[in-house]
mmCIF file with all atom_site columns, C-alpha atoms in Angstrom:
data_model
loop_
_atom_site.group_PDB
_atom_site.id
_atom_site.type_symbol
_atom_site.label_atom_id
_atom_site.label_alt_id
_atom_site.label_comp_id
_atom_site.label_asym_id
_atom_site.label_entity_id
_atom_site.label_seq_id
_atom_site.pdbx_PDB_ins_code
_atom_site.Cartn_x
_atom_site.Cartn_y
_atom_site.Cartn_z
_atom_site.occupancy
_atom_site.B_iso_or_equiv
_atom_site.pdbx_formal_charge
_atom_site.auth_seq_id
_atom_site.auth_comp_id
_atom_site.auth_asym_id
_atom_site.auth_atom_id
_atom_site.pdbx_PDB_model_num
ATOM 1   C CA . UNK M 1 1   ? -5.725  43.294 50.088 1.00 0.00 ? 1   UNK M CA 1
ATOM 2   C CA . UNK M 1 2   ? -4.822  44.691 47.099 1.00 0.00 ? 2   UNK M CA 1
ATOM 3   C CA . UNK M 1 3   ? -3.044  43.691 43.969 1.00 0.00 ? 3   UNK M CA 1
ATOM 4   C CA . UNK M 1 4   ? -1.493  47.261 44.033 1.00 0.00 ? 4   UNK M CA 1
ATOM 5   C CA . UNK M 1 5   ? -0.677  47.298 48.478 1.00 0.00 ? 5   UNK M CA 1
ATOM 6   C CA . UNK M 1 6   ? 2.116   44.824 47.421 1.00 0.00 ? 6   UNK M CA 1
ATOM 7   C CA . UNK M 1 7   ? 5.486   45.064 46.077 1.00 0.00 ? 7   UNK M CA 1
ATOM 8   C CA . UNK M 1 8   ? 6.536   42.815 44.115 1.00 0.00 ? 8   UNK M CA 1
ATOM 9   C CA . UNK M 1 9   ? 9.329   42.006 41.815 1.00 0.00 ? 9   UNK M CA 1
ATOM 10  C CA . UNK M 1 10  ? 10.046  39.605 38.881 1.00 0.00 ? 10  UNK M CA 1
ATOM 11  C CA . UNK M 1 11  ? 13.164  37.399 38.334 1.00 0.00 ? 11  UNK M CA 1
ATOM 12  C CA . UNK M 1 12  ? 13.259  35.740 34.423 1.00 0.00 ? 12  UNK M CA 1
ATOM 13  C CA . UNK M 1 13  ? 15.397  32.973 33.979 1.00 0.00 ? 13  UNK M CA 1
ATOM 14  C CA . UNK M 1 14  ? 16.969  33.019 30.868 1.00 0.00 ? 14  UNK M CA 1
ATOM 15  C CA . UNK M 1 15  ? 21.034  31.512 31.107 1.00 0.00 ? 15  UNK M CA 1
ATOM 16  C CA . UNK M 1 16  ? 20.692  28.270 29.542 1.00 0.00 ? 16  UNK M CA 1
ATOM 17  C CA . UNK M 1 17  ? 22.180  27.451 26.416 1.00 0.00 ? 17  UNK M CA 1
ATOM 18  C CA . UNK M 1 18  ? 18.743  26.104 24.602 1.00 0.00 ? 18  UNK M CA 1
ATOM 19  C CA . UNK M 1 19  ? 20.910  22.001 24.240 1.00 0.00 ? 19  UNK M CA 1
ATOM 20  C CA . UNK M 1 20  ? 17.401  20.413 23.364 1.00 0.00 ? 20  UNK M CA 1
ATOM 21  C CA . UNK M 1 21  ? 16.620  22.976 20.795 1.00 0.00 ? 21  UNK M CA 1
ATOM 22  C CA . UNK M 1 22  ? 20.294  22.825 19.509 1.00 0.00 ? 22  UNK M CA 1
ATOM 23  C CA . UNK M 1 23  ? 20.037  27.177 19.304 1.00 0.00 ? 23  UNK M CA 1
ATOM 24  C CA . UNK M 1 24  ? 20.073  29.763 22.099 1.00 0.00 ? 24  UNK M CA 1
ATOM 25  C CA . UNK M 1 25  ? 15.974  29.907 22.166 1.00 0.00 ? 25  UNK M CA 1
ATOM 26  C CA . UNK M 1 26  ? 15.679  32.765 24.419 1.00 0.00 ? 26  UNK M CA 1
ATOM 27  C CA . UNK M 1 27  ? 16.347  34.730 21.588 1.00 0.00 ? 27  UNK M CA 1
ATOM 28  C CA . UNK M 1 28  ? 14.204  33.669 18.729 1.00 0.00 ? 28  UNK M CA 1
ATOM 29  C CA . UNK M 1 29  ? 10.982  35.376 17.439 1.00 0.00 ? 29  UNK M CA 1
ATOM 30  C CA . UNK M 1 30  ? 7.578   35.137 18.159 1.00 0.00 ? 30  UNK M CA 1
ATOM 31  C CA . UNK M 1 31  ? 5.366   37.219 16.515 1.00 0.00 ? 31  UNK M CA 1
ATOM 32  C CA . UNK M 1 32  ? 8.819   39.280 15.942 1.00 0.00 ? 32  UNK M CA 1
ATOM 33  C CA . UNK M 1 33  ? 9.551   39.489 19.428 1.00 0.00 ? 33  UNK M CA 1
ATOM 34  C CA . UNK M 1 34  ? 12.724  37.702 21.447 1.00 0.00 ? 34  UNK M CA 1
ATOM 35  C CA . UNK M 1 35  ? 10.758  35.524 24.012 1.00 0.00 ? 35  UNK M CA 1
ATOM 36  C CA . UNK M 1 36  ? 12.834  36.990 26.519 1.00 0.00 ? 36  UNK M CA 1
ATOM 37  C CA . UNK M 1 37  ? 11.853  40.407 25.353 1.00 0.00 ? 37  UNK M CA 1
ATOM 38  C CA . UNK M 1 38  ? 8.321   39.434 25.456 1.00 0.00 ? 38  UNK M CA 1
ATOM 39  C CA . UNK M 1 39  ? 8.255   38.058 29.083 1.00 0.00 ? 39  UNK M CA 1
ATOM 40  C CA . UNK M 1 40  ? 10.602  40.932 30.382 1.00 0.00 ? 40  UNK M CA 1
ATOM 41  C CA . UNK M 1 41  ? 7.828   43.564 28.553 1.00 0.00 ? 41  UNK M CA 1
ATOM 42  C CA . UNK M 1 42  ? 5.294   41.641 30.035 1.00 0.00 ? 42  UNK M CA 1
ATOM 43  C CA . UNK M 1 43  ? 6.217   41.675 33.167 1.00 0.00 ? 43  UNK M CA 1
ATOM 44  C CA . UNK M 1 44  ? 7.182   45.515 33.701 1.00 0.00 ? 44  UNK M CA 1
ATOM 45  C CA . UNK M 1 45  ? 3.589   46.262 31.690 1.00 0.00 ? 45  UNK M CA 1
ATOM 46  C CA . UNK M 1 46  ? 2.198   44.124 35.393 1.00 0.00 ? 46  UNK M CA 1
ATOM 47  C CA . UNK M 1 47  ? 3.981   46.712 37.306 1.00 0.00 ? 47  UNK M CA 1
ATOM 48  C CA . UNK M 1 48  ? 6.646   44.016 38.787 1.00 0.00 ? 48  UNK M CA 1
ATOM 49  C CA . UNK M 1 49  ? 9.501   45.711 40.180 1.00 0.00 ? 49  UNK M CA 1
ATOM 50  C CA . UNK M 1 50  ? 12.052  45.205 39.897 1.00 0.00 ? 50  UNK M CA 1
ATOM 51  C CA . UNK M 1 51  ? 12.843  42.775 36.730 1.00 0.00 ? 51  UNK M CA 1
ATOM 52  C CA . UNK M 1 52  ? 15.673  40.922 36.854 1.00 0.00 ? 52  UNK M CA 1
ATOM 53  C CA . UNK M 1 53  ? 17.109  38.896 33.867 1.00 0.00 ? 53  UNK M CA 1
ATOM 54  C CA . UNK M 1 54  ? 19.356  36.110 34.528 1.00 0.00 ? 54  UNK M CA 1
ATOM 55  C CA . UNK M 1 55  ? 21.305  35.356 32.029 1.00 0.00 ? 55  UNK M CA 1
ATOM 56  C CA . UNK M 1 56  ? 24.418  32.810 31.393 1.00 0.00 ? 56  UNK M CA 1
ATOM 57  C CA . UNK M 1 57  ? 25.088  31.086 28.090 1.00 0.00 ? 57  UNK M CA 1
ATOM 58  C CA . UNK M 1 58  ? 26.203  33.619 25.242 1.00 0.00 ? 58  UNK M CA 1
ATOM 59  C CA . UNK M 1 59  ? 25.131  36.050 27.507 1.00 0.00 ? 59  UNK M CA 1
ATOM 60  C CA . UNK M 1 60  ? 25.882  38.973 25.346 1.00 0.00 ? 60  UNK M CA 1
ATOM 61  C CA . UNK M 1 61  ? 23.107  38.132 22.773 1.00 0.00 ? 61  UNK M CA 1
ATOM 62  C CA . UNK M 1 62  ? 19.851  37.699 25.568 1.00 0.00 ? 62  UNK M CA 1
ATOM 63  C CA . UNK M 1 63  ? 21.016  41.527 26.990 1.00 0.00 ? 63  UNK M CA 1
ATOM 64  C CA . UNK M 1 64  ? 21.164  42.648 23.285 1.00 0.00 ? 64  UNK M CA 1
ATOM 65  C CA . UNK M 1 65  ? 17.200  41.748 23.040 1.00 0.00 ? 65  UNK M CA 1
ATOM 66  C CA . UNK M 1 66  ? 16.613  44.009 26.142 1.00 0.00 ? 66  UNK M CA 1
ATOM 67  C CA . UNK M 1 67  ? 17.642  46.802 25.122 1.00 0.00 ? 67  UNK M CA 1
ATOM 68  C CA . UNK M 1 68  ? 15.753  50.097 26.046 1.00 0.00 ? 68  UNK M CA 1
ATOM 69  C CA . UNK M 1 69  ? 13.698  48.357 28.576 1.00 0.00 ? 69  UNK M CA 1
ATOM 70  C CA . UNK M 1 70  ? 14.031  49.102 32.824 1.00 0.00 ? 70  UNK M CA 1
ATOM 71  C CA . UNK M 1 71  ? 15.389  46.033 34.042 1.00 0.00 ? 71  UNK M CA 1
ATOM 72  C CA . UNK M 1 72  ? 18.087  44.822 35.860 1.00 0.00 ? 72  UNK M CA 1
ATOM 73  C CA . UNK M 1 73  ? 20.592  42.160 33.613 1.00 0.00 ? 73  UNK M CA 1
ATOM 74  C CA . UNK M 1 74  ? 22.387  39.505 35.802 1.00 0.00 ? 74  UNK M CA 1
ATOM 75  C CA . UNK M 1 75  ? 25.097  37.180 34.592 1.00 0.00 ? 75  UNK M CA 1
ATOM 76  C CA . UNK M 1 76  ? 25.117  33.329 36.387 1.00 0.00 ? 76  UNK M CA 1
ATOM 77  C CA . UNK M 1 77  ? 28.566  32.486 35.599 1.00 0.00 ? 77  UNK M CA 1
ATOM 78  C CA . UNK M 1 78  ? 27.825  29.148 36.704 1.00 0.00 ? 78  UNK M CA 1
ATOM 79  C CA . UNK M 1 79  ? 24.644  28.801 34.304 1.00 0.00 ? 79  UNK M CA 1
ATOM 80  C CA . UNK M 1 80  ? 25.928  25.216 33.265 1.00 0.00 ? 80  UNK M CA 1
ATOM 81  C CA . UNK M 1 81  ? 25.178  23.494 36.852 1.00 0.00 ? 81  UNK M CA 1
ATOM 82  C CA . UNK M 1 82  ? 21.543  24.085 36.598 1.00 0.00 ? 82  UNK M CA 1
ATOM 83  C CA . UNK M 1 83  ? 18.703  26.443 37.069 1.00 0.00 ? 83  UNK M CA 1
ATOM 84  C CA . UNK M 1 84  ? 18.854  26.568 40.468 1.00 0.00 ? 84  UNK M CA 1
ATOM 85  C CA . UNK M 1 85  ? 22.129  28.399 40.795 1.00 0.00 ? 85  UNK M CA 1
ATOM 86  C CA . UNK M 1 86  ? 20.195  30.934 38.502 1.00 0.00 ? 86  UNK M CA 1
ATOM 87  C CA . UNK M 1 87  ? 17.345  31.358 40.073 1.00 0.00 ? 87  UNK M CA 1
ATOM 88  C CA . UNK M 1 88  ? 19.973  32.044 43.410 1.00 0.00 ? 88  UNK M CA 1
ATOM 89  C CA . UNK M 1 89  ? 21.714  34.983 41.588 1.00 0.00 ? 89  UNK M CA 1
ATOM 90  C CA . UNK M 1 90  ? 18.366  35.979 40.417 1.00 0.00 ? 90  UNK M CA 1
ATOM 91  C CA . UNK M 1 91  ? 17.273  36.383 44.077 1.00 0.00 ? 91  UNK M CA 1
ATOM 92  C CA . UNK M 1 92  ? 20.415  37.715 45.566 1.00 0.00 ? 92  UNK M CA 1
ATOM 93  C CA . UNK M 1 93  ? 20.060  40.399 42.590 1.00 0.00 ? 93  UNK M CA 1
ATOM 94  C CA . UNK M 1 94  ? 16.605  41.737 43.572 1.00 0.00 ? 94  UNK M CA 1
ATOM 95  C CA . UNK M 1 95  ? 17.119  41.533 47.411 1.00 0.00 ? 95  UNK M CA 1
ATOM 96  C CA . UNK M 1 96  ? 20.071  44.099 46.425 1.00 0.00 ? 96  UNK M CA 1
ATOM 97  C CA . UNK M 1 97  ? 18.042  46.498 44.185 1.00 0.00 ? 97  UNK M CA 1
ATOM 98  C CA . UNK M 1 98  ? 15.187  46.262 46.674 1.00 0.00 ? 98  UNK M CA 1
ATOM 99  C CA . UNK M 1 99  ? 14.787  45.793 50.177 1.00 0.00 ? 99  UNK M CA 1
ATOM 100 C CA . UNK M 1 100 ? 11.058  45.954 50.802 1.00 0.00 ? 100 UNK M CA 1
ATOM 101 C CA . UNK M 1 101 ? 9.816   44.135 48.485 1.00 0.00 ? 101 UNK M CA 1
ATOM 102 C CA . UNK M 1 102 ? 6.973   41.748 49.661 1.00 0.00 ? 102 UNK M CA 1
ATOM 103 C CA . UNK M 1 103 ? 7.024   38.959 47.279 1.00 0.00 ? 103 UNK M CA 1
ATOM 104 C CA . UNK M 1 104 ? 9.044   37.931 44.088 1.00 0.00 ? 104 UNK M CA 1
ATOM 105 C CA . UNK M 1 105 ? 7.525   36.094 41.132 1.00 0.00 ? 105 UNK M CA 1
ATOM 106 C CA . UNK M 1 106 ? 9.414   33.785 39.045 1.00 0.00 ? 106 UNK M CA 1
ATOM 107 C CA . UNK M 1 107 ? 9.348   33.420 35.138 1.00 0.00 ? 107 UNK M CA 1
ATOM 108 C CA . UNK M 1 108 ? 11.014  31.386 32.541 1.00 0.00 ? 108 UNK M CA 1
ATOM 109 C CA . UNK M 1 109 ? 12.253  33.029 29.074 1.00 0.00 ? 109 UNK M CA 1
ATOM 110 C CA . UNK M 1 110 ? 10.580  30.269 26.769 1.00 0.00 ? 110 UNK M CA 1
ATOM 111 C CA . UNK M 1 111 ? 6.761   30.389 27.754 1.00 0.00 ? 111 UNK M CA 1
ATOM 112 C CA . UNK M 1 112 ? 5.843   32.516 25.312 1.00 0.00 ? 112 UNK M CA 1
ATOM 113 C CA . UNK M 1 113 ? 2.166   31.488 25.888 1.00 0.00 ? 113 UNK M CA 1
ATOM 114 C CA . UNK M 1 114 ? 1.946   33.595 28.913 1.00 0.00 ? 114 UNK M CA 1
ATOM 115 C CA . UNK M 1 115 ? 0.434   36.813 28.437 1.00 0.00 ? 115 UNK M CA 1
ATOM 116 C CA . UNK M 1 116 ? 0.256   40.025 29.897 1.00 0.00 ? 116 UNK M CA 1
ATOM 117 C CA . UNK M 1 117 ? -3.236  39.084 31.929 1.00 0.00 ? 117 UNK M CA 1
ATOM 118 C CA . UNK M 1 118 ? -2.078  36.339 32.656 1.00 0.00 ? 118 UNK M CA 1
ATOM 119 C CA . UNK M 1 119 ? 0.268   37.926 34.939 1.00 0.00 ? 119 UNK M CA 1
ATOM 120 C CA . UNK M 1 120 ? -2.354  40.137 36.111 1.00 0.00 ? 120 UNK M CA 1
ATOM 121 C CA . UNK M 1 121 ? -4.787  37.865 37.222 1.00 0.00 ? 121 UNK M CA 1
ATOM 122 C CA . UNK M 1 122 ? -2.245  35.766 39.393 1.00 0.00 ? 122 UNK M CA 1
ATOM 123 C CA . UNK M 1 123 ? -0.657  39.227 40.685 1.00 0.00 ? 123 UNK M CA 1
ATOM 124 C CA . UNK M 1 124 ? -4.490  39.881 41.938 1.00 0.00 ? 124 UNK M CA 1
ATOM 125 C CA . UNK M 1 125 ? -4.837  35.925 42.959 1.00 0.00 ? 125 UNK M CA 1
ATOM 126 C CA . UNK M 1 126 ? -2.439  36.289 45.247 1.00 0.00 ? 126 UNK M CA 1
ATOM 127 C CA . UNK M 1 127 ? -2.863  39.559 46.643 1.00 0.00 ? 127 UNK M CA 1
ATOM 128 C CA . UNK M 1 128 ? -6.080  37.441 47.950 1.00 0.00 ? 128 UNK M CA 1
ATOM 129 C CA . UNK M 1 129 ? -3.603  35.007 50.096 1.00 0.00 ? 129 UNK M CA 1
ATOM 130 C CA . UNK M 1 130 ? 0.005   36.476 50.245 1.00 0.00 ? 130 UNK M CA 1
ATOM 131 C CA . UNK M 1 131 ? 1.363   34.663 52.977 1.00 0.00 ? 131 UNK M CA 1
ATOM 132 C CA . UNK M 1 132 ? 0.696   31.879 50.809 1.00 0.00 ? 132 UNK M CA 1
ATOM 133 C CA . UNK M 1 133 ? 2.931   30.538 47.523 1.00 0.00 ? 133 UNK M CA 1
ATOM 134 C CA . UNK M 1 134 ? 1.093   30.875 44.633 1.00 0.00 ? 134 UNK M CA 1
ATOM 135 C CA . UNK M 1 135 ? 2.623   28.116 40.995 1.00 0.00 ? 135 UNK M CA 1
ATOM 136 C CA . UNK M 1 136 ? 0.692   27.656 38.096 1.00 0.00 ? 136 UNK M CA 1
ATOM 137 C CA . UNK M 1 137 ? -1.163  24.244 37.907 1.00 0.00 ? 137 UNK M CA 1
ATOM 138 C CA . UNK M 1 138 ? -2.781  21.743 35.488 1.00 0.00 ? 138 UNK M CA 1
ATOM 139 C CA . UNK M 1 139 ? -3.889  18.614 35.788 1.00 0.00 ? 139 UNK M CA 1
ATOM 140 C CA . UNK M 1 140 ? -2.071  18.022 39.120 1.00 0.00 ? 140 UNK M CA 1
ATOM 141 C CA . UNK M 1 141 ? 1.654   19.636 37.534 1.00 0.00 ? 141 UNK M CA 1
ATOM 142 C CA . UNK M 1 142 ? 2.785   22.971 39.136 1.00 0.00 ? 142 UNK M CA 1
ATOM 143 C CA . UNK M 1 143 ? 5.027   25.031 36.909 1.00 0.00 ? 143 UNK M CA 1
ATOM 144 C CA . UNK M 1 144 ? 6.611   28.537 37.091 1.00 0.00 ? 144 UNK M CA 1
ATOM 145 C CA . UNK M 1 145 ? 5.546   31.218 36.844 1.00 0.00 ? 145 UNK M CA 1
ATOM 146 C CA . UNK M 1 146 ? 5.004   31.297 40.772 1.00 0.00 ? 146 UNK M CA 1
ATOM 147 C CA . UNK M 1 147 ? 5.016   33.906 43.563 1.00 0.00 ? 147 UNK M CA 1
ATOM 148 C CA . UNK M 1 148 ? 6.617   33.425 46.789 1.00 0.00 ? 148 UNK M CA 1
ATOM 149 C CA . UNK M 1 149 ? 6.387   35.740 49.430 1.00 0.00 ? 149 UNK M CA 1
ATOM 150 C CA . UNK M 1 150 ? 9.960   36.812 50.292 1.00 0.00 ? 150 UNK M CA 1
ATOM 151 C CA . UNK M 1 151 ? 10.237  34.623 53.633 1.00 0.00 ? 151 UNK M CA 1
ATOM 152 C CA . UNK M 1 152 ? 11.214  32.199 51.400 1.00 0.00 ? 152 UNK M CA 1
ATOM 153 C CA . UNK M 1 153 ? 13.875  34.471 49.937 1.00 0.00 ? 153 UNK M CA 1
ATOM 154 C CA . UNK M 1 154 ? 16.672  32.929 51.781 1.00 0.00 ? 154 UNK M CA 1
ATOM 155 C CA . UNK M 1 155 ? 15.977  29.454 50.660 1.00 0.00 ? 155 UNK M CA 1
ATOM 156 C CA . UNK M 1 156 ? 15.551  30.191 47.133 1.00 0.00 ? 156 UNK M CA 1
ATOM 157 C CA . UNK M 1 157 ? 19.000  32.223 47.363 1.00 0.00 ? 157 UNK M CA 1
ATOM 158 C CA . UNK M 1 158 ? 20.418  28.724 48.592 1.00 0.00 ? 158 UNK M CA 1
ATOM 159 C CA . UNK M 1 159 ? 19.366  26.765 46.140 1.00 0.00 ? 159 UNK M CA 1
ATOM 160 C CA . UNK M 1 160 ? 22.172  24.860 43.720 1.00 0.00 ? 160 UNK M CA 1
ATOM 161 C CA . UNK M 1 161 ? 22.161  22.707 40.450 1.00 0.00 ? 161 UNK M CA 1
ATOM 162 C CA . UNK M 1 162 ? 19.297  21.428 38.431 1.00 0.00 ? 162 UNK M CA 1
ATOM 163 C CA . UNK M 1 163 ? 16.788  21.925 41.513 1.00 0.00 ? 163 UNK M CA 1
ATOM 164 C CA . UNK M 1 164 ? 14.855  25.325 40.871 1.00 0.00 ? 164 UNK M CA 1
ATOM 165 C CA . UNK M 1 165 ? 11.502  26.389 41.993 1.00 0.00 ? 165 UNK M CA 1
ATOM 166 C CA . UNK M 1 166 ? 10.322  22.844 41.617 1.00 0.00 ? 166 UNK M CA 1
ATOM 167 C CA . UNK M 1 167 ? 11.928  22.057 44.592 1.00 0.00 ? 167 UNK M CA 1
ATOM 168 C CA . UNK M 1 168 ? 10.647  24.135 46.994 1.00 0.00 ? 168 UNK M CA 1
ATOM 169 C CA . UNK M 1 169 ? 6.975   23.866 45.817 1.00 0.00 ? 169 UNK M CA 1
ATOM 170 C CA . UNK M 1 170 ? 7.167   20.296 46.450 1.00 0.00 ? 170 UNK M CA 1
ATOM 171 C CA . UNK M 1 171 ? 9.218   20.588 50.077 1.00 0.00 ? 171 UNK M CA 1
ATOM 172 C CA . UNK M 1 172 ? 6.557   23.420 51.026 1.00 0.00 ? 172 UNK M CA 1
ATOM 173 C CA . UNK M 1 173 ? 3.749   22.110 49.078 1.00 0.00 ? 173 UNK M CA 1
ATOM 174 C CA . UNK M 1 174 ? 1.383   22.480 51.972 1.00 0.00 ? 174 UNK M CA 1
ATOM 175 C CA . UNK M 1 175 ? 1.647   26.317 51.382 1.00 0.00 ? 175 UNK M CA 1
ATOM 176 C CA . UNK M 1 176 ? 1.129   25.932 47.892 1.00 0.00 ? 176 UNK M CA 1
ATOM 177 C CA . UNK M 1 177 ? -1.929  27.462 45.774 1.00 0.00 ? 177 UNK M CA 1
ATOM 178 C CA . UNK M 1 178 ? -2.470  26.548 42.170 1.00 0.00 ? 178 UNK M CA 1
ATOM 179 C CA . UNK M 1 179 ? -3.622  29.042 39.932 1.00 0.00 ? 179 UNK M CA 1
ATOM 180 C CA . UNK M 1 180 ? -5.165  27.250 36.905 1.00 0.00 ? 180 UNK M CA 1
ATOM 181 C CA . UNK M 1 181 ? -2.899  28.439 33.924 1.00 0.00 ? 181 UNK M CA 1
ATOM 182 C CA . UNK M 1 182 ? -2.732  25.976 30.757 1.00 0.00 ? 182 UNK M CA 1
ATOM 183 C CA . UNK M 1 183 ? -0.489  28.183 29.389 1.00 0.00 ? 183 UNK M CA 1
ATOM 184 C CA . UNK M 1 184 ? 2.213   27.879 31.716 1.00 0.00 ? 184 UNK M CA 1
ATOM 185 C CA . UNK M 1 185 ? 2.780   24.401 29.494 1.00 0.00 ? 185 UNK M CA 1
ATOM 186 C CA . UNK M 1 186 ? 3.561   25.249 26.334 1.00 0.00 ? 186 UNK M CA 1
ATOM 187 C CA . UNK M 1 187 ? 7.307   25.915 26.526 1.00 0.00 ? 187 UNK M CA 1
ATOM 188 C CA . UNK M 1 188 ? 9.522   25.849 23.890 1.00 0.00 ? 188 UNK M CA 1
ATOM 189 C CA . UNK M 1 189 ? 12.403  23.202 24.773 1.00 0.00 ? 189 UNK M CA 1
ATOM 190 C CA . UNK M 1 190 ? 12.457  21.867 21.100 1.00 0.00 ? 190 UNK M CA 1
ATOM 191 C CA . UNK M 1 191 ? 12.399  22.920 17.430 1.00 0.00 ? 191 UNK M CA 1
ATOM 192 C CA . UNK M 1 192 ? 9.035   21.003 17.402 1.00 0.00 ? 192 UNK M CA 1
ATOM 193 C CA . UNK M 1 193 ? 7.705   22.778 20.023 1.00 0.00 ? 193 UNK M CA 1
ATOM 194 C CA . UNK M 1 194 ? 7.984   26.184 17.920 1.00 0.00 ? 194 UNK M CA 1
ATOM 195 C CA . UNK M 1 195 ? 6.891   24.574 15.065 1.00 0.00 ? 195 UNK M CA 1
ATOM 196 C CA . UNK M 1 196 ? 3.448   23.580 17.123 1.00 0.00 ? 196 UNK M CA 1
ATOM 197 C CA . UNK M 1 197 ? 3.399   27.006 18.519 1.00 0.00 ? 197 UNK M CA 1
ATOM 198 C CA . UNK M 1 198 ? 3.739   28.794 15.232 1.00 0.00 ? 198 UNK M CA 1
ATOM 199 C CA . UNK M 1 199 ? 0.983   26.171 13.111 1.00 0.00 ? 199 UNK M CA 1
ATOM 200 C CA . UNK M 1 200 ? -1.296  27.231 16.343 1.00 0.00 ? 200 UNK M CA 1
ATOM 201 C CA . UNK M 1 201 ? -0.527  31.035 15.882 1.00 0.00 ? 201 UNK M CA 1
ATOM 202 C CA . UNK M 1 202 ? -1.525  31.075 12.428 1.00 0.00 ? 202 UNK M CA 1
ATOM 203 C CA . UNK M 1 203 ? -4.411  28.733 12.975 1.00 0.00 ? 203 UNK M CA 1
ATOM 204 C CA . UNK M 1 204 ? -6.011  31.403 15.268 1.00 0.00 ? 204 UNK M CA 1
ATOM 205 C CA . UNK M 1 205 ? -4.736  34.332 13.112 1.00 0.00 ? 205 UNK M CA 1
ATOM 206 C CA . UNK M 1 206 ? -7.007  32.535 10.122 1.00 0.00 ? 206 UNK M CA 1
ATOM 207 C CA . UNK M 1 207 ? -10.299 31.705 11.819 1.00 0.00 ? 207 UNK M CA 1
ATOM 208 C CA . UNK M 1 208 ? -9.724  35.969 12.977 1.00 0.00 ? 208 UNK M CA 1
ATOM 209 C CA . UNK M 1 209 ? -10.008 36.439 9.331  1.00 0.00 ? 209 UNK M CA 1
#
């Protein structure tokens, strides 16, 4: 099958309030882009569709960043219980805007390592297998992004609190593919993570020259 037989559409999770960094990181640069710009761009250039954004804390500001781009902005008014509650709007939201959709892929604002190809090349890995879940994996750690094929909808809808995807690739781990992806780790939770992210930007930017 396919990449392009399958519909597929993209939930970004992007409602927390950035504690650990001590600012609202879905909003700051890289390379002069919001990182929730840059995902949500990223993802509509992979044809996912629809997008939905979830958003929660200082909502206002994340939808700002979006502006002029085709996706769908939902508010988790309950953002503070965890990311599972907003990766339940997030579902409920694209089940709404689309009922045929054969999968939905799930992405975090603050990866900004993840490229457009990257996307690509799991989008065609699991076209391969798409009965299957498909979660990034190093080294033995699975990590969003991830695909699940939409008869797991209803249990991602359910979910509550702190427990997000996580959850249910552990409880259905036997259905679970890893798609080799080291840069699915390199979030940004902390101002030291951006710092190491922008020394290793301009590191690579220099041995271009």
């Amino acid at each position: 099958m396919s990449r392009h037989d399958l519909q597929i559409g993209a939930i970004i999770l992007a409602a927390g309030s950035g504690s650990r960094y001590g600012a609202l990181k879905q909003v700051i640069a890289i390379d002069g882009e919001p990182m929730v710009r840059r995902i949500a761009r990223n993802a509509l250039a992979a044809r996912l569709q629809p997008v939905v954004v979830v958003v929660g804390a200082q909502g206002d500001r994340v939808i700002d960043c979006l502006n002029n781009l085709d996706v769908v902005a939902v508010e988790n008014v309950e953002w503070a219980s965890g990311m599972g509650s907003s990766l339940s709007e997030g579902v409920k939201a694209l089940m709404a805007q689309a009922s045929t959709l054969q999968a939905l892929m799930v992405l975090l604002a603050d990866q900004p390592a993840i490229r457009l190809d990257d996307l690509e090349n799991m989008l065609t890995a699991h076209a391969q297998a798409p009965q299957r879940i498909l979660a990034c994996g190093h080294e033995g750690a699975l990590s969003p992004p991830c695909i699940f094929p939409m008869t797991y909808a209803e249990e991602l809808s359910a979910l509550q609190g702190p427990q997000g995807a996580r959850s249910l690739l552990e409880k259905h781990a036997a259905q679970v593919d890893a798609f080799d992806l080291p840069a699915a780790l390199a979030d940004i939770d902390e101002p030291d993570d951006y710092t190491a992210w922008e020394t290793a930007q301009n590191r690579s930017r220099a041995d271009e020259i």
